[in-house]
PDB file of C-alpha atoms in Angstrom:
ATOM      1  CA  UNK A   8      98.824  61.357 125.504  1.00 48.00           C
ATOM      2  CA  UNK A   9     101.112  62.627 128.092  1.00 53.00           C
ATOM      3  CA  UNK A  10     101.139  61.380 131.324  1.00 58.00           C
ATOM      4  CA  UNK A  11     101.662  64.823 132.709  1.00 63.00           C
ATOM      5  CA  UNK A  12      98.232  66.475 133.595  1.00 65.00           C
ATOM      6  CA  UNK A  13     100.194  69.747 133.047  1.00 63.00           C
ATOM      7  CA  UNK A  14     101.172  68.770 129.231  1.00 70.00           C
ATOM      8  CA  UNK A  15      98.454  71.004 127.411  1.00 79.00           C
ATOM      9  CA  UNK A  16      99.351  74.147 129.769  1.00 76.00           C
ATOM     10  CA  UNK A  17     103.240  73.553 129.089  1.00 78.00           C
ATOM     11  CA  UNK A  18     102.757  73.155 125.231  1.00 78.00           C
ATOM     12  CA  UNK A  19     100.640  76.261 125.366  1.00 79.00           C
ATOM     13  CA  UNK A  20     103.307  78.038 127.394  1.00 79.00           C
ATOM     14  CA  UNK A  21     106.150  77.155 124.813  1.00 79.00           C
ATOM     15  CA  UNK A  22     104.273  78.113 121.999  1.00 74.00           C
ATOM     16  CA  UNK A  23     103.279  81.506 123.174  1.00 74.00           C
ATOM     17  CA  UNK A  24     107.245  82.274 124.102  1.00 73.00           C
ATOM     18  CA  UNK A  25     107.991  81.330 120.477  1.00 71.00           C
ATOM     19  CA  UNK A  26     105.233  83.342 119.026  1.00 70.00           C
ATOM     20  CA  UNK A  27     106.787  86.135 121.199  1.00 72.00           C
ATOM     21  CA  UNK A  28     110.066  85.899 119.634  1.00 72.00           C
ATOM     22  CA  UNK A  29     108.557  86.618 115.878  1.00 69.00           C
ATOM     23  CA  UNK A  30     108.579  89.897 114.356  1.00 76.00           C
ATOM     24  CA  UNK A  31     105.039  91.507 113.520  1.00 75.00           C
ATOM     25  CA  UNK A  32     104.637  92.558 110.145  1.00 74.00           C
ATOM     26  CA  UNK A  33     103.146  96.330 110.294  1.00 74.00           C
ATOM     27  CA  UNK A  34     100.566  97.268 107.882  1.00 69.00           C
ATOM     28  CA  UNK A  35     101.217 101.125 108.138  1.00 65.00           C
ATOM     29  CA  UNK A  36     100.725 103.765 105.485  1.00 56.00           C
ATOM     30  CA  UNK A  37     102.771 106.082 107.276  1.00 66.00           C
ATOM     31  CA  UNK A  38     106.225 105.648 107.934  1.00 76.00           C
ATOM     32  CA  UNK A  39     109.144 107.992 108.456  1.00 83.00           C
ATOM     33  CA  UNK A  40     112.323 109.103 106.735  1.00 86.00           C
ATOM     34  CA  UNK A  41     115.280 107.433 108.584  1.00 88.00           C
ATOM     35  CA  UNK A  42     117.491 110.113 107.682  1.00 89.00           C
ATOM     36  CA  UNK A  43     115.504 112.695 109.745  1.00 89.00           C
ATOM     37  CA  UNK A  44     115.763 110.480 112.868  1.00 91.00           C
ATOM     38  CA  UNK A  45     117.137 111.400 116.043  1.00 92.00           C
ATOM     39  CA  UNK A  46     119.297 108.674 116.949  1.00 93.00           C
ATOM     40  CA  UNK A  47     119.203 107.582 120.644  1.00 94.00           C
ATOM     41  CA  UNK A  48     121.470 104.607 120.395  1.00 94.00           C
ATOM     42  CA  UNK A  49     123.568 102.272 118.242  1.00 95.00           C
ATOM     43  CA  UNK A  50     124.510  98.558 118.202  1.00 95.00           C
ATOM     44  CA  UNK A  51     125.853  95.825 115.883  1.00 95.00           C
ATOM     45  CA  UNK A  52     123.864  92.752 115.446  1.00 95.00           C
ATOM     46  CA  UNK A  53     125.080  89.868 112.912  1.00 93.00           C
ATOM     47  CA  UNK A  54     127.466  92.271 111.523  1.00 92.00           C
ATOM     48  CA  UNK A  55     124.998  94.934 110.593  1.00 93.00           C
ATOM     49  CA  UNK A  56     124.784  98.497 112.257  1.00 95.00           C
ATOM     50  CA  UNK A  57     121.586  99.037 113.859  1.00 96.00           C
ATOM     51  CA  UNK A  58     120.415 102.528 114.967  1.00 95.00           C
ATOM     52  CA  UNK A  59     117.320 103.478 117.282  1.00 96.00           C
ATOM     53  CA  UNK A  60     115.742 106.575 117.256  1.00 94.00           C
ATOM     54  CA  UNK A  61     112.910 108.774 117.279  1.00 92.00           C
ATOM     55  CA  UNK A  62     111.092 110.911 115.170  1.00 90.00           C
ATOM     56  CA  UNK A  63     108.846 113.937 116.104  1.00 86.00           C
ATOM     57  CA  UNK A  64     105.938 113.130 113.733  1.00 85.00           C
ATOM     58  CA  UNK A  65     105.893 109.779 114.710  1.00 84.00           C
ATOM     59  CA  UNK A  66     106.609 109.144 118.240  1.00 86.00           C
ATOM     60  CA  UNK A  67     107.970 105.350 118.521  1.00 89.00           C
ATOM     61  CA  UNK A  68     111.227 103.689 119.084  1.00 93.00           C
ATOM     62  CA  UNK A  69     112.054 103.333 115.382  1.00 94.00           C
ATOM     63  CA  UNK A  70     114.979 100.776 114.374  1.00 94.00           C
ATOM     64  CA  UNK A  71     117.129 101.092 111.041  1.00 94.00           C
ATOM     65  CA  UNK A  72     119.945  99.760 109.447  1.00 92.00           C
ATOM     66  CA  UNK A  73     122.734 101.951 108.966  1.00 89.00           C
ATOM     67  CA  UNK A  74     125.404  99.757 107.151  1.00 82.00           C
ATOM     68  CA  UNK A  75     125.789 102.376 103.867  1.00 77.00           C
ATOM     69  CA  UNK A  76     122.715 104.332 104.241  1.00 83.00           C
ATOM     70  CA  UNK A  77     119.880 104.562 106.707  1.00 86.00           C
ATOM     71  CA  UNK A  78     117.206 101.854 105.914  1.00 90.00           C
ATOM     72  CA  UNK A  79     113.996 101.385 107.919  1.00 91.00           C
ATOM     73  CA  UNK A  80     113.295  98.366 109.366  1.00 92.00           C
ATOM     74  CA  UNK A  81     110.287  98.965 111.622  1.00 92.00           C
ATOM     75  CA  UNK A  82     109.514  99.978 115.278  1.00 92.00           C
ATOM     76  CA  UNK A  83     109.355  98.826 118.737  1.00 93.00           C
ATOM     77  CA  UNK A  84     106.321  98.576 121.104  1.00 91.00           C
ATOM     78  CA  UNK A  85     105.939  97.349 124.524  1.00 91.00           C
ATOM     79  CA  UNK A  86     109.067  98.585 126.047  1.00 90.00           C
ATOM     80  CA  UNK A  87     107.536 100.342 128.994  1.00 87.00           C
ATOM     81  CA  UNK A  88     105.851  96.723 130.234  1.00 87.00           C
ATOM     82  CA  UNK A  89     109.244  94.847 129.504  1.00 83.00           C
ATOM     83  CA  UNK A  90     107.652  92.806 126.827  1.00 87.00           C
ATOM     84  CA  UNK A  91     108.824  94.360 123.553  1.00 91.00           C
ATOM     85  CA  UNK A  92     107.600  93.502 119.963  1.00 91.00           C
ATOM     86  CA  UNK A  93     109.073  94.373 116.800  1.00 92.00           C
ATOM     87  CA  UNK A  94     106.624  95.574 114.231  1.00 91.00           C
ATOM     88  CA  UNK A  95     108.497  95.027 110.527  1.00 92.00           C
ATOM     89  CA  UNK A  96     107.513  97.847 108.274  1.00 89.00           C
ATOM     90  CA  UNK A  97     109.791  97.138 105.489  1.00 85.00           C
ATOM     91  CA  UNK A  98     109.383  93.479 104.140  1.00 85.00           C
ATOM     92  CA  UNK A  99     112.558  92.993 102.706  1.00 87.00           C
ATOM     93  CA  UNK A 100     114.030  93.005 106.137  1.00 87.00           C
ATOM     94  CA  UNK A 101     111.806  90.175 107.387  1.00 88.00           C
ATOM     95  CA  UNK A 102     114.282  87.564 106.383  1.00 90.00           C
ATOM     96  CA  UNK A 103     117.251  88.992 108.302  1.00 91.00           C
ATOM     97  CA  UNK A 104     115.274  89.570 111.284  1.00 91.00           C
ATOM     98  CA  UNK A 105     114.155  85.886 111.377  1.00 89.00           C
ATOM     99  CA  UNK A 106     117.531  84.537 110.810  1.00 89.00           C
ATOM    100  CA  UNK A 107     119.330  82.939 114.033  1.00 88.00           C
ATOM    101  CA  UNK A 108     118.082  85.185 117.308  1.00 90.00           C
ATOM    102  CA  UNK A 109     118.391  88.346 115.485  1.00 93.00           C
ATOM    103  CA  UNK A 110     114.601  89.480 116.769  1.00 92.00           C
ATOM    104  CA  UNK A 111     115.797  88.662 120.380  1.00 92.00           C
ATOM    105  CA  UNK A 112     118.853  90.663 119.962  1.00 94.00           C
ATOM    106  CA  UNK A 113     116.979  93.784 118.496  1.00 95.00           C
ATOM    107  CA  UNK A 114     114.402  93.578 121.114  1.00 94.00           C
ATOM    108  CA  UNK A 115     117.280  93.345 123.920  1.00 94.00           C
ATOM    109  CA  UNK A 116     119.045  96.088 122.360  1.00 96.00           C
ATOM    110  CA  UNK A 117     115.967  98.405 122.011  1.00 95.00           C
ATOM    111  CA  UNK A 118     114.924  97.768 125.822  1.00 94.00           C
ATOM    112  CA  UNK A 119     118.621  98.780 126.610  1.00 94.00           C
ATOM    113  CA  UNK A 120     118.499 102.000 124.682  1.00 94.00           C
ATOM    114  CA  UNK A 121     114.957 102.910 125.811  1.00 92.00           C
ATOM    115  CA  UNK A 122     115.734 102.363 129.543  1.00 91.00           C
ATOM    116  CA  UNK A 123     119.233 104.123 129.301  1.00 91.00           C
ATOM    117  CA  UNK A 124     117.749 107.239 127.777  1.00 88.00           C
ATOM    118  CA  UNK A 125     114.808 107.112 130.229  1.00 85.00           C
ATOM    119  CA  UNK A 126     117.337 107.240 132.851  1.00 85.00           C
ATOM    120  CA  UNK A 127     119.186 109.756 131.324  1.00 84.00           C
ATOM    121  CA  UNK A 128     116.410 111.936 130.761  1.00 78.00           C
ATOM    122  CA  UNK A 129     114.471 111.597 133.820  1.00 73.00           C
ATOM    123  CA  UNK A 130     117.406 111.351 135.981  1.00 60.00           C
TER     124      UNK A 130
END
């Protein structure tokens, strides 16, 4: 038993922070064609070229790998509230997103792209 009366609360808080860093598997039947995506921003994470964009048929912030040809990773939600979540649509990329802090870097880059576009478009 812990000597701190706040130990259970601290453990739950740490556990919740750890869960928030994980990507979420998305069981979606509808994904987009990454080649038809409107690119809003790009970055490099762990030596891989990443593009963020939108698609008129599915209005979300989509995330793709753009190393050789666009390959869909998934999409981001929660950007407006400042608590982004990465939803993985392509399971073959889940291992890469879990390596090191790639998920955190994707979330940070997506947030930057989102607010930069919002600033540039809304003025």
